[in-house]
Tab-separated table of C-alpha atoms in Angstrom:
chain	number	residue	atom	x	y	z
A	304	ASP	CA	119.493	66.554	116.985
A	305	SER	CA	116.526	65.645	119.349
A	306	ARG	CA	116.067	69.496	120.010
A	307	TYR	CA	114.799	69.904	116.282
A	308	ARG	CA	113.097	66.655	115.828
A	309	THR	CA	109.559	66.583	115.863
A	310	ASN	CA	107.965	62.819	117.079
A	311	ALA	CA	104.591	62.116	116.273
A	312	GLY	CA	102.061	62.541	118.712
A	313	GLU	CA	103.981	65.740	120.291
A	314	GLY	CA	101.518	68.421	119.040
A	315	LEU	CA	103.196	69.204	115.930
A	316	ASP	CA	100.960	66.488	113.650
A	317	GLY	CA	99.094	68.865	111.902
A	318	VAL	CA	102.058	70.610	110.260
A	319	VAL	CA	102.080	69.245	106.876
A	320	ARG	CA	104.069	69.370	103.501
A	321	VAL	CA	102.456	70.620	100.639
A	322	SER	CA	103.492	69.403	97.390
A	323	TYR	CA	102.362	71.243	94.156
A	324	GLY	CA	103.848	71.173	90.471
A	325	GLY	CA	106.910	69.384	91.356
A	326	TYR	CA	107.815	71.911	94.333
A	327	TYR	CA	106.771	71.768	97.825
A	328	GLY	CA	106.394	73.897	101.376
A	329	SER	CA	104.834	73.243	103.998
A	330	GLY	CA	101.649	74.335	106.059
A	331	SER	CA	99.363	73.914	109.114
A	332	VAL	CA	95.676	72.219	109.604
A	333	LEU	CA	93.088	74.612	110.273
A	334	PHE	CA	90.914	74.085	113.126
A	335	HIS	CA	87.801	72.310	111.225
A	336	GLY	CA	90.453	70.220	109.552
A	337	ARG	CA	89.284	70.450	105.945
A	338	GLY	CA	91.742	73.360	105.275
A	339	VAL	CA	95.386	73.759	105.632
A	340	LEU	CA	96.936	77.081	105.701
A	341	THR	CA	99.877	77.674	103.726
A	342	THR	CA	101.620	80.407	101.321
A	343	ALA	CA	100.757	81.984	98.274
A	344	HIS	CA	103.835	82.112	96.487
A	345	LEU	CA	103.749	78.433	96.145
A	346	PHE	CA	101.300	78.554	93.530
A	347	GLU	CA	102.892	81.110	92.020
A	348	GLY	CA	104.620	80.433	88.062
A	349	HIS	CA	103.271	76.979	87.859
A	350	SER	CA	100.715	74.121	87.988
A	351	GLY	CA	100.407	70.399	88.609
A	352	PRO	CA	98.884	68.193	90.480
A	353	LEU	CA	98.055	69.343	94.568
A	354	GLY	CA	98.280	66.974	97.197
A	355	VAL	CA	98.985	67.276	101.259
A	356	SER	CA	101.464	64.763	103.010
A	357	PHE	CA	100.824	64.079	107.116
A	358	GLU	CA	103.154	62.115	109.522
A	359	THR	CA	101.250	61.145	112.344
A	360	LEU	CA	101.420	58.256	115.050
A	361	THR	CA	99.895	55.855	112.987
A	362	GLY	CA	101.625	56.451	109.771
A	363	THR	CA	102.383	58.927	106.760
A	364	TRP	CA	99.809	59.641	105.024
A	365	THR	CA	99.054	61.573	101.211
A	366	VAL	CA	95.528	63.508	101.117
A	367	SER	CA	94.572	64.836	97.711
A	368	ALA	CA	93.301	68.338	97.289
A	369	LEU	CA	90.488	69.843	95.724
A	370	LYS	CA	91.894	73.211	95.189
A	371	HIS	CA	93.473	76.138	96.745
A	372	VAL	CA	92.421	79.848	97.375
A	373	LEU	CA	95.314	82.333	97.412
A	374	HIS	CA	94.244	85.905	99.090
A	375	PRO	CA	93.033	88.222	96.975
A	376	GLY	CA	95.383	90.872	97.801
A	377	TYR	CA	98.462	89.022	96.920
A	378	ASP	CA	100.678	91.050	95.285
A	379	GLY	CA	103.810	88.891	94.277
A	380	LYS	CA	106.009	90.566	96.665
A	381	GLY	CA	105.680	89.364	100.418
A	382	ASN	CA	102.221	90.945	100.758
A	383	ASN	CA	98.885	89.494	101.608
A	384	ASP	CA	101.083	86.125	101.159
A	385	LEU	CA	98.636	83.247	101.995
A	386	ALA	CA	96.789	80.511	100.716
A	387	ILE	CA	94.113	77.747	101.793
A	388	VAL	CA	94.335	74.232	100.153
A	389	TRP	CA	91.099	72.520	100.681
A	390	LEU	CA	91.199	68.784	101.150
A	391	ALA	CA	89.317	66.148	99.685
A	392	ALA	CA	89.159	64.274	102.686
A	393	ALA	CA	88.465	65.186	106.300
A	394	ALA	CA	92.789	65.704	107.610
A	395	PRO	CA	93.517	62.149	109.474
A	396	ILE	CA	92.082	62.004	112.756
A	397	ASP	CA	95.213	61.774	114.794
A	398	ALA	CA	96.356	65.209	112.745
A	399	ASP	CA	96.214	67.992	115.393
A	400	ARG	CA	94.138	70.960	114.675
A	401	TYR	CA	95.108	74.392	115.163
A	402	GLY	CA	93.192	77.411	116.145
A	403	LEU	CA	94.529	81.140	115.575
A	404	TYR	CA	96.740	83.239	117.568
A	405	ARG	CA	94.084	86.535	117.537
A	406	ASP	CA	95.840	88.824	120.061
A	407	ARG	CA	97.929	91.845	118.789
A	408	ASP	CA	100.992	91.550	120.825
A	409	GLU	CA	102.992	89.054	118.944
A	410	VAL	CA	106.050	91.264	118.858
A	411	GLY	CA	108.440	90.573	121.809
A	412	GLN	CA	107.081	86.634	122.277
A	413	ALA	CA	108.729	83.825	122.045
A	414	PHE	CA	107.199	80.814	119.137
A	415	THR	CA	107.879	77.340	117.905
A	416	LEU	CA	108.635	77.346	114.139
A	417	ALA	CA	107.936	74.237	112.142
A	418	GLY	CA	108.424	72.946	108.757
A	419	TYR	CA	109.913	70.631	106.038
A	420	GLY	CA	112.856	73.024	104.810
A	421	ARG	CA	116.179	72.287	104.139
A	422	THR	CA	118.529	71.659	106.936
A	423	GLY	CA	122.026	72.993	107.749
A	424	THR	CA	123.372	74.894	110.798
A	425	GLY	CA	123.686	78.783	111.595
A	426	ALA	CA	127.566	78.707	111.008
A	427	THR	CA	126.919	77.261	107.551
A	428	GLY	CA	123.234	78.080	106.029
A	429	ALA	CA	121.118	75.548	104.800
A	430	THR	CA	123.396	72.688	102.949
A	431	SER	CA	121.062	69.875	102.177
A	432	SER	CA	119.791	69.726	98.680
A	433	ASP	CA	116.657	69.953	97.504
A	434	ASN	CA	116.496	66.287	96.477
A	435	ALA	CA	117.022	65.213	100.307
A	436	THR	CA	114.433	63.717	101.833
A	437	PRO	CA	112.369	65.973	103.626
A	438	SER	CA	112.158	66.512	107.138
A	439	ARG	CA	109.593	67.600	109.676
A	440	LEU	CA	111.760	69.603	111.803
A	441	LYS	CA	111.229	72.851	114.756
A	442	ALA	CA	112.987	75.302	116.438
A	443	ALA	CA	112.910	78.216	118.958
A	444	ASN	CA	112.602	82.311	118.139
A	445	LEU	CA	111.009	85.313	119.310
A	446	PHE	CA	109.137	88.113	117.134
A	447	ASP	CA	111.347	91.109	117.317
A	448	ALA	CA	109.734	93.316	115.624
A	449	GLU	CA	106.410	94.455	112.812
A	450	ALA	CA	108.164	94.342	109.277
A	451	SER	CA	106.926	97.775	108.363
A	452	ALA	CA	109.376	99.062	111.194
A	453	LEU	CA	112.176	97.618	109.111
A	454	GLU	CA	111.379	99.230	106.092
A	455	THR	CA	111.171	102.682	107.794
A	456	ARG	CA	114.466	102.836	109.322
A	457	MET	CA	116.154	101.408	106.172
A	458	GLY	CA	113.932	103.161	103.756
A	459	ALA	CA	115.501	103.034	99.977
A	460	PHE	CA	118.206	100.244	101.012
A	461	ILE	CA	115.884	97.393	100.366
A	462	ASP	CA	112.837	97.476	97.491
A	463	TRP	CA	110.405	95.625	100.168
A	464	LYS	CA	107.340	97.459	100.962
A	465	PRO	CA	105.425	95.309	103.748
A	466	LEU	CA	101.754	96.422	104.503
A	467	THR	CA	101.666	98.173	107.611
A	468	GLY	CA	100.725	95.641	110.273
A	469	THR	CA	100.288	92.354	108.257
A	470	GLN	CA	104.061	90.886	108.806
A	471	LEU	CA	106.316	89.862	111.808
A	472	LEU	CA	110.232	89.538	112.308
A	473	ALA	CA	112.348	86.911	113.777
A	474	ASP	CA	116.455	87.219	113.248
A	475	PHE	CA	118.898	84.384	113.610
A	476	ASP	CA	120.625	84.775	116.728
A	477	ASN	CA	124.381	83.193	117.977
A	478	GLY	CA	124.349	84.833	121.076
A	479	LEU	CA	126.835	87.808	119.844
A	480	ASP	CA	126.178	91.224	119.678
A	481	ALA	CA	127.414	91.619	116.022
A	482	ASN	CA	125.293	89.208	114.723
A	483	ASP	CA	122.080	90.571	116.040
A	484	ALA	CA	120.376	91.285	112.828
A	485	LEU	CA	117.362	93.077	114.378
A	486	GLY	CA	119.262	94.604	117.484
A	487	GLN	CA	121.820	96.072	114.773
A	488	LEU	CA	119.475	97.170	112.371
A	489	LEU	CA	116.481	98.689	114.255
A	490	GLY	CA	117.901	98.962	117.946
A	491	ARG	CA	115.957	95.783	119.231
A	492	PRO	CA	118.217	93.637	121.290
A	493	HIS	CA	117.943	89.728	121.862
A	494	LEU	CA	120.603	87.342	121.579
A	495	GLY	CA	118.399	84.515	121.235
A	496	TYR	CA	117.933	81.123	122.853
A	497	GLY	CA	120.759	79.419	121.989
A	498	ALA	CA	121.453	75.621	120.386
A	499	ASN	CA	117.563	75.993	120.367
A	500	GLU	CA	116.795	78.968	117.980
A	501	GLY	CA	116.522	78.185	114.431
A	502	LEU	CA	115.127	80.027	111.066
A	503	ILE	CA	113.308	79.321	108.244
A	504	ALA	CA	114.726	78.193	104.862
A	505	ARG	CA	113.955	76.840	101.362
A	506	GLY	CA	110.579	74.309	101.728
A	507	ASP	CA	109.633	75.786	105.112
A	508	SER	CA	107.439	78.690	103.312
A	509	GLY	CA	103.983	78.230	104.420
A	510	GLY	CA	105.075	76.863	107.640
A	511	PRO	CA	103.700	78.138	110.950
A	512	ALA	CA	104.409	79.773	113.982
A	513	PHE	CA	102.975	78.808	117.199
A	514	ILE	CA	102.691	81.209	120.244
A	515	ASP	CA	101.369	79.105	122.839
A	516	GLY	CA	100.255	76.272	120.790
A	517	LEU	CA	97.985	78.696	118.351
A	518	LEU	CA	98.944	79.359	115.043
A	519	ALA	CA	100.254	83.037	114.906
A	520	GLY	CA	102.242	83.127	111.656
A	521	VAL	CA	102.975	81.627	108.666
A	522	ALA	CA	106.735	81.706	107.023
A	523	THR	CA	107.104	83.782	103.877
A	524	SER	CA	110.936	84.763	103.323
A	525	THR	CA	114.264	85.243	104.717
A	526	ALA	CA	116.501	88.239	104.349
A	527	SER	CA	119.869	89.115	104.775
A	528	LEU	CA	120.301	93.295	104.877
A	529	SER	CA	122.921	95.668	105.966
A	530	ILE	CA	123.200	99.306	106.443
A	531	GLY	CA	126.465	101.157	106.639
A	532	PRO	CA	129.029	99.220	109.282
A	533	ASN	CA	125.520	97.284	110.414
A	534	ALA	CA	126.306	93.744	108.612
A	535	PRO	CA	125.014	91.101	110.930
A	536	ASP	CA	124.943	88.457	108.618
A	537	ILE	CA	128.169	86.142	109.021
A	538	ASP	CA	128.525	85.034	105.481
A	539	LYS	CA	126.739	87.775	103.492
A	540	LEU	CA	124.570	85.330	101.701
A	541	ASN	CA	120.924	84.733	101.791
A	542	ASN	CA	120.933	81.050	103.046
A	543	SER	CA	119.131	80.910	106.254
A	544	SER	CA	122.383	81.738	107.989
A	545	PHE	CA	123.400	83.502	111.421
A	546	GLY	CA	122.337	86.838	110.985
A	547	GLU	CA	119.684	86.705	108.549
A	548	ILE	CA	115.952	87.728	109.184
A	549	GLY	CA	112.679	85.802	108.820
A	550	ALA	CA	109.394	86.972	107.722
A	551	TRP	CA	105.828	85.688	108.818
A	552	GLN	CA	102.847	86.645	107.880
A	553	ARG	CA	100.641	88.209	110.531
A	554	VAL	CA	97.824	85.737	111.412
A	555	SER	CA	96.169	88.088	113.323
A	556	ALA	CA	95.977	90.578	110.582
A	557	TYR	CA	94.133	87.738	108.345
A	558	GLN	CA	91.722	86.255	111.014
A	559	GLN	CA	88.555	87.529	109.167
A	560	TRP	CA	89.709	86.135	105.688
A	561	ILE	CA	90.636	82.942	107.637
A	562	ASP	CA	87.482	82.468	108.845
A	563	GLN	CA	85.140	83.430	106.306
A	564	SER	CA	87.080	81.773	103.979
A	565	LEU	CA	86.215	78.728	106.354
A	566	ARG	CA	82.342	79.537	106.370
A	567	ALA	CA	82.033	80.170	102.758
A	568	GLU	CA	83.220	76.273	102.692
A	569	TYR	CA	80.622	74.568	104.978
A	570	ALA	CA	78.051	72.600	102.942
A	571	ASP	CA	75.258	74.444	105.204
A	572	ALA	CA	76.500	77.914	105.353
A	573	PRO	CA	73.659	80.408	106.526
A	574	THR	CA	73.519	82.829	103.277
A	575	ARG	CA	71.492	85.449	105.569
A	576	PRO	CA	72.025	86.968	109.421
A	577	GLN	CA	68.480	85.752	109.772
A	578	ASP	CA	69.581	82.238	109.185
A	579	VAL	CA	72.409	82.035	111.821
A	580	ILE	CA	71.624	79.982	114.641
A	581	THR	CA	71.886	81.689	117.758
A	582	LYS	CA	70.129	79.213	120.352
A	583	VAL	CA	69.835	75.427	120.526
A	584	ALA	CA	66.672	73.926	121.536
A	585	GLU	CA	67.295	71.325	124.747
A	586	GLY	CA	65.480	68.485	125.097
A	587	ASP	CA	64.082	66.983	128.311
A	588	VAL	CA	65.860	63.708	127.988
A	589	GLY	CA	68.856	63.674	130.552
A	590	THR	CA	70.415	62.630	133.565
A	591	GLN	CA	68.878	64.118	137.213
A	592	LEU	CA	71.026	65.066	139.933
A	593	VAL	CA	69.316	64.216	143.327
């Protein structure tokens, strides 16, 4: 369906597939072109070769990676679930680079999600095989809430303990109140974007959520939740169907770690405050307007 297709040259050529040890997730190229922001849980429990695949106007490329760095606070339970992959060479010149969304006003805003996850429909959930050739797709959604609000509301009904202010939630709507998960569970009603609506699935982990072209979220997980008579998931299975919830790491909460990680990789990064260049000397050669 053309609604979900990501054609080369349309601004999503920096959304990449990250392969590691026989598994893969998604990621996005950061603004300096050598780092890819993705999820930490892709690297948990296995090892092997690490590579990043690009699809651009000039073709399909795979760039090897030098290393990956996990957020130091990653706990294996969804908190601080971020990693940066350092490429052996700069990303292809026609691969998009993305800046960070640095404001804290994401809740209530529409976003575009993208990645290489499994495919299907909201009515069936993800149905494609793990052996199918991954496709880079996109969809629309809206950040309904911050994750700790759901943990506060559901308490003992979930064993998920998101750190306050660090994750964003969106649900998969079909236009019906009965399947509006965060409307039912949190009192945050929103019936979605019709056929443009989508949710992450297996293989989208690490994929971006963009607000106005800036990187606002990194895909972490999905959940099928209910409390009392409120059971919004249409099939009660955790398979990315209507009525489920997706979680994204909140980039604005991690901008300092991302910025510092990038600076640490600069070849001539200053090591003392007095070494930081704050002025550029201008020469006397140029064009004079008369």
